[in-house]
Amino acid sequence: MSDEQKIMLERNADEMKLLISKMKHRGDEIRLGGGKKRLQQQADQGKLTARERVSYLIDEDTDFFEFGLFTAYGQYEEHGGCPAAGVIIGLGYVSGRLCMIVANDATVKAGAWFPLTGKKNLRAQEIAMENRLPVIYLVDSAGIFLPMQDEIFADKEHFGRIFRNNAKMSSLGIPQLSAIMGSCVAGGAYLPIMSDEAIIVDKTGSIFLAGPYLVKAAIGEEVDQETLGGAHTQSNISGVTDYIAKDDKDALNKVRDMMKSIGSFPKAGLDRIETIPPRFSADILLRKMPVDPTKPYNTKELLECLVDEGSLLYYKEDYGKTIITAYARIDGWSVGIVANNREVVKTAKGELQFGGVIYSDSADKATRFIMVCNQKKIPLIFLHDVTGFMVGKRAEHGGIIKDGAKMVNAVSNSTVPKISVILGNSYGAGNYAMCGKAYDPRFIFAWPTAKIAVMGGTQAAKVLTQIQVSALQKQGKEVDEASQKELFGKIQAKYESHTSPYYAASRLWVDEIIDPRETRKFISISLEAANHGEIEKFNVGVIQT
């Protein structure tokens, strides 16, 4: 390796570490919820914070895999912001059982539901239903954020869908346990009571359809909160709740005890053997992956940092080279990998193909590989760094739309668990073909280098600049070169900000932004979750495409 190459690799590592540092700093700020003052106020009430509750609940020496930390990032600023959308969701082990945990953060607007709070809760329920995971709700919420009620109340994917999902999960036999650890008001009262069992914390927990102020306004009755819907009322008089806990820790202990008695469900039957560490350490990822989305790199070297050593078996290795397809094992799990190859490659015909672009032969190979993995019940891992499908006369004459459609069809009808990780670019129809959010991946993660958009920022800015310049010229206005350059700069900056992983994570287009070095761990826990779910029969036979 030349000195120049060594310098480039170290520069890659430094730039990647800077991105990871920024990500972690932003994450630390979000984890403060409503701020240190409100966290202290909750402690003064004798309550644990939402994150303390989750930490206490999960088994010792196990990790909590949080999703949606950056939900609502940079949004709702006119209302003072809503860190993590005011709710914590993620996977954790409770009494040895993998569970979906949902915890309201009462330090953020008293745990009120913003539009993205609803979307995030629905995502948690979706994960639980797809993977047949028990759900534990730690409830502490003031209900819908009224100034934005029109954006969360009435539609199919709004607040009410959560209670519909409660009912659906109950009918599917998916256990749901709730601990009412603070306010539980109005429509939000249905969530814990539509769970299978509910615990309420004495003195700090309360549940009612209307609080004391609304009761007085509606019917003129004066009643205090405890008498209206406290633990004694709802457990001993109404019978709404099933257990009384003396404090937060007692409630969480009861949840853990209840989880111990839950029976097992049939597994999906995904294959797993003893794990073997990768050939290269995860730190090598930081050196091999360039931050600049236009630079090529050796994708196969990245795979050697992610998969168990010696497990890679490349499928059609020298055909359709701009997509890599391979069988492998990740933490012992058998997987099929579909990854965009970012190197410029030469075909068997001696033609050069651009890295990160999907050509007809690559789409053809990927389509068949996806079908074979479905027949063999092997979960699929999609690693995105794609700028799209090849364009131009030659590609169109070769039937690129037809071949691309076949790949999209295979991804759409795939029934084995699909997990997507966006490493770099994920543009246009390439995002669709590589199992973007619209194609139901069980889980979807992004590296800090990820970019998600219809097309790259430079190309998009050129197109938009041309359109605006043309419009101005039609109005009889002269647009000199300097003005065009200034306009291009403004458009590019705005467009680039919309392609960032934070923009995507804020809107739940990805489940989480992760440190590349933790990719293997996140894929493994995702496969563990997926192994609890059912796999439908794959109805499309393997055909020669």
XYZ file of C-alpha atoms in Angstrom:
545
model
C 0.000 0.000 0.000
C 1.411 3.395 -1.012
C 1.866 6.288 1.397
C -0.859 8.173 -0.478
C -3.328 5.312 0.056
C -2.465 5.120 3.757
C -3.059 8.858 4.132
C -6.406 8.541 2.348
C -7.528 5.712 4.666
C -6.559 7.663 7.772
C -8.406 10.700 6.427
C -11.492 8.531 5.889
C -11.265 7.323 9.496
C -10.880 10.853 10.880
C -13.811 12.173 8.859
C -16.009 9.221 9.852
C -15.111 9.582 13.531
C -16.113 13.246 13.345
C -19.515 12.297 11.912
C -20.003 9.677 14.629
C -18.984 12.172 17.317
C -21.567 14.675 16.042
C -24.211 11.943 15.976
C -23.476 10.923 19.560
C -23.434 14.537 20.765
C -26.848 15.169 19.204
C -28.105 11.917 20.686
C -26.916 12.897 24.168
C -28.838 16.180 23.915
C -31.998 14.361 22.845
C -31.702 11.917 25.752
C -32.111 14.856 28.143
C -35.748 14.989 27.030
C -37.377 18.161 28.321
C -34.151 19.242 30.000
C -32.365 18.801 33.330
C -34.884 20.951 35.237
C -37.843 18.814 34.190
C -35.898 15.609 34.804
C -35.285 16.828 38.368
C -38.964 17.732 38.785
C -39.902 14.169 37.901
C -37.407 12.829 40.433
C -38.851 15.184 43.065
C -42.267 13.568 42.476
C -40.750 10.216 43.430
C -40.837 9.015 39.833
C -38.109 7.516 37.658
C -37.474 9.175 34.325
C -38.523 7.317 31.178
C -34.963 6.222 30.434
C -34.394 5.165 34.045
C -37.541 3.042 33.822
C -36.322 1.291 30.696
C -32.861 0.755 32.183
C -34.323 -0.721 35.376
C -36.771 -2.942 33.472
C -34.395 -4.761 31.135
C -32.260 -7.677 32.275
C -28.860 -6.916 33.804
C -25.877 -6.998 31.448
C -28.087 -6.720 28.365
C -28.422 -3.880 25.880
C -31.433 -1.779 24.994
C -31.644 -1.287 21.231
C -33.359 2.063 20.858
C -35.135 3.034 17.652
C -36.302 6.470 16.585
C -33.989 8.506 18.829
C -33.868 11.241 16.181
C -37.637 11.258 15.522
C -38.906 14.861 15.249
C -35.310 16.147 15.193
C -35.439 19.787 14.043
C -39.244 19.765 13.964
C -41.993 21.417 16.054
C -39.625 24.279 16.883
C -42.580 26.679 17.054
C -43.819 24.595 20.002
C -40.434 24.376 21.698
C -39.388 21.142 20.010
C -40.219 17.561 20.861
C -37.053 15.506 21.531
C -37.420 11.888 20.340
C -41.106 12.747 19.770
C -41.614 12.429 23.529
C -41.512 8.633 23.560
C -38.808 5.957 23.790
C -39.139 2.716 21.816
C -36.800 -0.202 21.332
C -35.960 -3.852 21.854
C -34.797 -5.234 25.178
C -34.733 -8.474 27.114
C -37.103 -8.692 30.093
C -36.935 -11.895 32.155
C -35.093 -13.474 29.259
C -37.759 -12.579 26.679
C -37.105 -10.170 23.808
C -39.744 -7.423 24.023
C -40.758 -4.179 22.375
C -40.673 -1.488 25.065
C -42.584 1.798 24.703
C -42.067 4.493 27.364
C -43.637 7.967 27.382
C -41.257 10.756 28.370
C -43.302 13.022 30.639
C -40.526 15.639 30.684
C -41.439 16.488 27.069
C -44.717 18.439 27.074
C -46.042 16.159 29.860
C -45.742 13.216 27.472
C -48.258 14.737 25.056
C -48.721 13.119 21.656
C -47.476 15.082 18.646
C -48.115 13.744 15.114
C -44.720 12.033 15.056
C -45.332 10.599 18.532
C -48.245 8.723 17.024
C -46.206 7.603 14.015
C -43.409 6.377 16.277
C -45.812 4.397 18.487
C -47.340 2.839 15.379
C -43.874 1.827 14.201
C -43.235 0.134 17.550
C -46.506 -1.785 17.213
C -45.702 -2.686 13.605
C -42.372 -4.188 14.683
C -44.112 -6.118 17.468
C -46.795 -7.498 15.147
C -44.408 -8.472 12.338
C -42.098 -10.251 14.738
C -44.659 -11.506 17.315
C -42.894 -9.748 20.183
C -44.526 -8.958 23.552
C -45.106 -5.236 24.115
C -44.533 -3.413 27.391
C -46.043 0.080 27.624
C -44.746 2.400 30.349
C -47.492 5.019 30.286
C -47.075 8.605 31.448
C -48.856 10.929 29.060
C -51.208 13.893 28.999
C -52.801 12.727 25.735
C -52.996 14.471 22.356
C -51.154 17.782 21.939
C -54.268 19.859 21.292
C -52.725 22.661 19.154
C -51.961 19.961 16.533
C -54.986 17.722 17.038
C -55.976 17.966 13.366
C -52.706 16.250 12.386
C -52.993 13.293 14.759
C -56.634 12.544 15.472
C -58.756 11.437 12.569
C -56.783 9.694 9.837
C -55.957 6.026 9.291
C -52.362 6.330 10.503
C -53.211 8.645 13.402
C -53.785 8.214 17.144
C -56.806 5.905 16.983
C -54.917 3.330 14.926
C -52.910 2.519 18.049
C -55.972 1.158 19.859
C -56.992 -0.794 16.762
C -53.512 -2.351 16.850
C -53.960 -3.167 20.556
C -57.038 -5.173 19.611
C -55.344 -6.841 16.628
C -52.314 -7.889 18.678
C -54.559 -9.306 21.377
C -56.385 -11.401 18.774
C -53.015 -12.643 17.466
C -51.988 -13.735 20.945
C -49.207 -11.153 21.261
C -48.919 -10.251 24.978
C -49.276 -6.591 25.918
C -48.567 -5.347 29.443
C -48.996 -1.775 30.647
C -47.704 0.084 33.682
C -49.545 3.366 34.353
C -46.812 5.446 35.944
C -48.249 8.939 35.601
C -51.133 10.648 33.867
C -53.200 8.661 31.410
C -55.855 10.914 29.985
C -58.716 10.898 27.473
C -58.176 8.715 24.398
C -54.784 7.726 25.763
C -56.566 5.853 28.561
C -57.565 3.168 26.094
C -53.997 2.060 25.322
C -53.208 0.505 28.742
C -56.728 -0.830 29.240
C -56.763 -2.436 25.799
C -53.565 -4.194 26.855
C -53.953 -7.656 28.356
C -53.033 -6.553 31.881
C -52.463 -3.183 33.513
C -50.564 -2.068 36.616
C -51.088 1.363 38.195
C -48.677 3.135 40.537
C -50.280 4.404 43.730
C -50.434 8.184 44.190
C -48.546 9.053 40.959
C -50.551 7.014 38.431
C -54.009 8.076 37.283
C -56.331 7.158 34.450
C -59.577 8.742 33.295
C -61.380 9.844 30.164
C -61.603 13.433 31.435
C -59.559 15.128 34.147
C -60.953 17.187 37.023
C -60.975 20.479 35.080
C -62.797 19.026 32.082
C -65.277 17.191 34.338
C -66.161 20.465 36.022
C -66.463 22.250 32.687
C -68.567 19.468 31.165
C -70.949 18.499 33.989
C -70.154 20.917 36.831
C -68.876 18.187 39.137
C -65.922 18.931 41.403
C -63.652 15.988 42.086
C -59.942 15.584 42.813
C -57.639 13.573 40.553
C -57.068 10.710 42.990
C -60.773 10.151 43.639
C -61.570 10.439 39.952
C -58.996 8.003 38.611
C -56.259 7.120 41.080
C -54.973 3.646 41.867
C -57.565 2.847 44.568
C -60.463 4.016 42.398
C -59.461 2.198 39.229
C -58.297 -1.027 40.880
C -60.700 -1.487 43.812
C -63.849 0.340 42.717
C -64.034 0.313 38.910
C -61.828 -2.738 38.300
C -60.269 -0.972 35.311
C -56.693 -1.820 36.344
C -55.444 -5.186 37.589
C -52.621 -4.460 40.016
C -51.503 -1.627 42.314
C -47.795 -0.867 42.696
C -46.386 1.219 45.527
C -43.856 3.019 43.292
C -42.186 2.869 39.866
C -39.704 0.142 40.786
C -42.447 -2.025 42.275
C -44.440 -1.645 39.047
C -41.444 -2.606 36.918
C -40.715 -5.586 39.172
C -44.297 -6.746 38.642
C -43.849 -6.454 34.862
C -40.721 -8.596 35.063
C -42.520 -11.195 37.165
C -45.411 -11.305 34.700
C -43.026 -11.773 31.778
C -41.555 -14.871 33.467
C -44.834 -16.749 33.139
C -45.446 -16.156 29.425
C -45.232 -19.270 27.276
C -43.161 -19.667 24.126
C -44.367 -19.301 20.549
C -43.176 -21.250 17.484
C -40.067 -19.713 15.920
C -39.620 -18.852 12.245
C -36.804 -21.370 11.962
C -34.010 -19.083 10.736
C -30.698 -20.930 10.751
C -28.054 -19.994 13.302
C -24.801 -21.632 14.364
C -21.996 -20.609 16.693
C -20.678 -17.172 15.802
C -17.190 -16.486 14.452
C -15.661 -12.968 14.538
C -15.222 -11.172 11.193
C -11.937 -11.309 9.316
C -11.382 -7.573 9.877
C -12.305 -5.542 12.968
C -15.218 -3.113 12.838
C -12.768 -0.203 13.137
C -11.573 -0.994 9.600
C -15.026 0.117 8.375
C -14.167 3.680 9.339
C -11.020 3.602 7.201
C -12.550 1.873 4.185
C -15.781 3.890 3.932
C -15.237 7.386 2.469
C -17.414 10.225 3.742
C -17.485 11.745 0.239
C -20.453 10.014 -1.472
C -18.839 10.314 -4.906
C -15.673 8.345 -4.055
C -15.434 4.621 -4.917
C -14.358 1.973 -2.413
C -14.013 -1.807 -2.152
C -17.402 -3.035 -0.945
C -16.143 -6.586 -0.447
C -13.689 -5.301 2.161
C -16.628 -3.799 4.076
C -18.378 -7.165 4.006
C -15.315 -8.795 5.571
C -15.814 -6.449 8.541
C -19.472 -7.445 8.960
C -19.763 -11.180 8.316
C -18.366 -14.197 10.164
C -14.900 -15.011 8.817
C -14.878 -17.565 6.039
C -18.663 -17.512 5.558
C -18.902 -15.522 2.307
C -20.037 -17.434 -0.762
C -20.500 -15.103 -3.739
C -23.418 -15.834 -6.066
C -22.730 -15.147 -9.789
C -19.624 -13.264 -8.682
C -18.450 -12.228 -12.171
C -21.868 -11.454 -13.632
C -23.800 -8.260 -12.989
C -20.881 -6.868 -11.017
C -22.426 -3.579 -9.846
C -24.496 -5.574 -7.359
C -22.836 -8.064 -5.022
C -24.943 -11.053 -3.999
C -23.606 -13.498 -1.448
C -24.522 -16.031 1.188
C -22.876 -15.399 4.547
C -23.338 -15.555 8.293
C -23.641 -12.577 10.613
C -23.189 -13.423 14.289
C -23.944 -17.012 13.328
C -27.185 -16.185 11.458
C -27.483 -17.438 7.881
C -28.171 -14.474 5.562
C -28.305 -13.505 1.927
C -26.579 -10.198 1.178
C -27.525 -7.815 -1.625
C -25.025 -4.938 -1.727
C -24.273 -2.205 -4.208
C -20.706 -2.448 -5.493
C -19.121 1.014 -5.467
C -16.096 0.164 -7.636
C -15.975 0.796 -11.373
C -16.099 -2.696 -12.874
C -15.357 -4.341 -16.203
C -17.847 -6.831 -17.638
C -16.973 -10.117 -19.355
C -17.519 -8.233 -22.626
C -14.822 -5.726 -21.662
C -17.268 -2.869 -20.984
C -16.879 -0.509 -18.042
C -19.788 -0.008 -15.624
C -20.096 2.742 -13.007
C -20.028 1.698 -9.342
C -23.253 2.222 -7.397
C -25.390 2.094 -10.553
C -27.772 -0.808 -11.200
C -27.447 -2.175 -14.754
C -29.734 -4.738 -16.401
C -27.427 -7.670 -15.687
C -27.107 -6.649 -12.006
C -30.874 -6.355 -11.617
C -31.280 -9.759 -13.271
C -28.796 -11.361 -10.870
C -30.288 -9.745 -7.778
C -33.822 -10.786 -8.786
C -32.889 -14.441 -9.042
C -30.854 -14.361 -5.815
C -33.781 -12.853 -3.879
C -36.058 -15.616 -5.168
C -33.601 -18.355 -4.221
C -33.182 -16.936 -0.688
C -36.966 -16.971 -0.286
C -37.158 -20.602 -1.331
C -34.379 -21.503 1.137
C -35.879 -19.384 3.976
C -32.762 -17.243 4.248
C -33.291 -13.640 5.461
C -32.040 -10.849 3.213
C -29.676 -8.026 4.165
C -29.676 -5.046 1.768
C -26.649 -2.734 1.955
C -27.427 0.502 0.076
C -24.998 2.714 -1.760
C -26.907 3.221 -4.965
C -27.292 6.225 -7.245
C -30.060 4.579 -9.251
C -30.578 2.521 -12.404
C -28.505 3.146 -15.523
C -30.004 5.699 -17.901
C -29.422 6.610 -21.544
C -30.221 5.210 -24.982
C -28.218 2.042 -24.635
C -29.749 1.180 -21.244
C -33.288 1.897 -22.470
C -32.804 -0.212 -25.593
C -31.539 -3.000 -23.362
C -34.754 -2.987 -21.322
C -33.520 -1.410 -18.086
C -37.076 -0.573 -16.977
C -38.182 -4.172 -17.490
C -35.195 -5.598 -15.591
C -35.566 -3.032 -12.834
C -39.258 -3.867 -12.544
C -38.395 -7.555 -12.078
C -36.089 -6.696 -9.185
C -38.689 -4.444 -7.564
C -41.251 -7.229 -8.028
C -38.987 -9.760 -6.283
C -38.334 -7.388 -3.370
C -42.046 -6.590 -3.065
C -43.125 -10.248 -2.951
C -40.256 -11.445 -0.762
C -41.588 -13.007 2.440
C -38.377 -13.751 4.352
C -37.257 -11.073 6.831
C -35.583 -8.138 5.074
C -33.180 -5.784 6.840
C -31.833 -2.680 5.117
C -28.759 -0.672 6.032
C -28.127 2.554 4.130
C -24.359 3.027 4.025
C -24.122 5.898 1.546
C -26.357 6.959 -1.324
C -29.902 5.663 -1.679
C -31.393 7.500 -4.630
C -34.504 7.193 -6.733
C -35.671 3.797 -7.916
C -32.429 2.362 -6.563
C -33.854 2.941 -3.071
C -36.942 0.942 -4.040
C -35.062 -1.958 -5.613
C -32.753 -2.191 -2.585
C -35.704 -2.494 -0.187
C -36.185 1.073 0.972
C -38.768 1.996 3.602
C -41.703 1.555 1.194
C -40.855 -2.133 0.696
C -41.457 -3.297 4.259
C -38.023 -4.095 5.630
C -38.460 -5.544 9.114
C -35.831 -3.005 10.206
C -34.011 -0.206 8.370
C -30.887 1.555 9.648
C -28.607 4.288 8.337
C -24.954 5.173 8.791
C -24.059 8.853 9.388
C -22.861 8.880 5.744
C -26.322 8.000 4.388
C -28.105 10.172 1.842
C -31.715 9.484 0.821
C -33.377 11.363 -2.030
C -34.770 11.149 -5.543
C -31.333 12.043 -6.900
C -27.994 13.471 -5.770
C -27.844 17.068 -4.569
C -25.693 18.367 -7.420
C -27.858 16.820 -10.165
C -31.081 17.936 -8.492
C -29.778 21.480 -7.969
C -28.776 21.715 -11.650
C -32.238 20.635 -12.773
C -34.041 22.970 -10.366
C -31.734 25.864 -11.253
C -32.412 25.361 -14.974
C -36.163 25.377 -14.323
C -36.020 28.577 -12.256
C -33.708 30.342 -14.726
C -36.017 29.384 -17.584
C -39.012 30.755 -15.669
C -37.236 34.045 -14.996
C -36.204 34.382 -18.654
C -39.801 33.850 -19.760
C -40.686 36.814 -17.555
C -38.175 38.861 -19.528
C -35.568 38.925 -16.751
C -31.878 38.547 -17.502
C -30.006 36.009 -15.353
C -26.230 36.402 -15.579
C -23.707 33.689 -14.748
C -23.033 35.029 -11.230
C -26.750 35.043 -10.408
C -27.122 31.506 -11.726
C -24.199 30.374 -9.581
C -25.708 32.002 -6.475
C -29.104 30.444 -7.197
C -27.492 27.037 -7.720
C -25.662 27.320 -4.376
C -28.845 28.124 -2.436
C -30.824 25.315 -4.056
C -28.028 22.789 -3.557
C -27.604 23.664 0.135
C -31.327 23.246 0.818
C -31.560 20.021 -1.162
C -28.486 18.532 0.522
C -29.957 19.234 3.972
C -33.026 17.243 2.940
C -30.908 14.229 1.956
C -29.151 13.895 5.336
C -29.744 10.865 7.585
C -31.089 13.206 10.295
C -33.780 14.486 7.963
C -34.741 10.870 7.217
C -34.573 9.711 10.846
C -36.604 12.713 11.982
C -39.449 11.460 9.778
C -38.945 7.762 10.638
C -37.835 6.861 7.104
C -35.151 4.899 8.954
C -35.449 3.275 12.364
C -32.144 4.582 13.673
C -28.845 6.177 12.702
C -26.127 3.831 13.937
C -22.388 3.818 14.442
C -21.057 1.678 11.543
C -19.103 -0.365 14.073
C -22.399 -1.505 15.642
C -23.942 -2.666 12.354
C -23.315 -6.335 13.051
C -24.924 -6.057 16.489
C -28.039 -4.296 15.134
C -28.439 -6.830 12.324
C -28.117 -9.695 14.813
C -30.779 -8.374 17.215
C -33.027 -7.690 14.219
C -32.674 -11.314 13.105
C -33.319 -12.489 16.665
C -36.552 -10.481 16.628
C -37.473 -11.699 13.144
C -37.010 -15.309 14.220
C -39.987 -14.851 16.581
C -42.293 -13.992 13.679
C -43.999 -16.072 11.044
C -42.808 -16.353 7.436
C -45.490 -16.581 4.777
C -45.104 -18.957 1.865
C -43.226 -17.463 -1.091
C -45.489 -17.988 -4.102
C -43.224 -16.902 -6.956
C -41.132 -19.797 -8.290
C -37.495 -19.513 -9.282
C -37.501 -18.681 -12.965
C -34.731 -17.862 -15.404
C -35.092 -14.102 -15.837
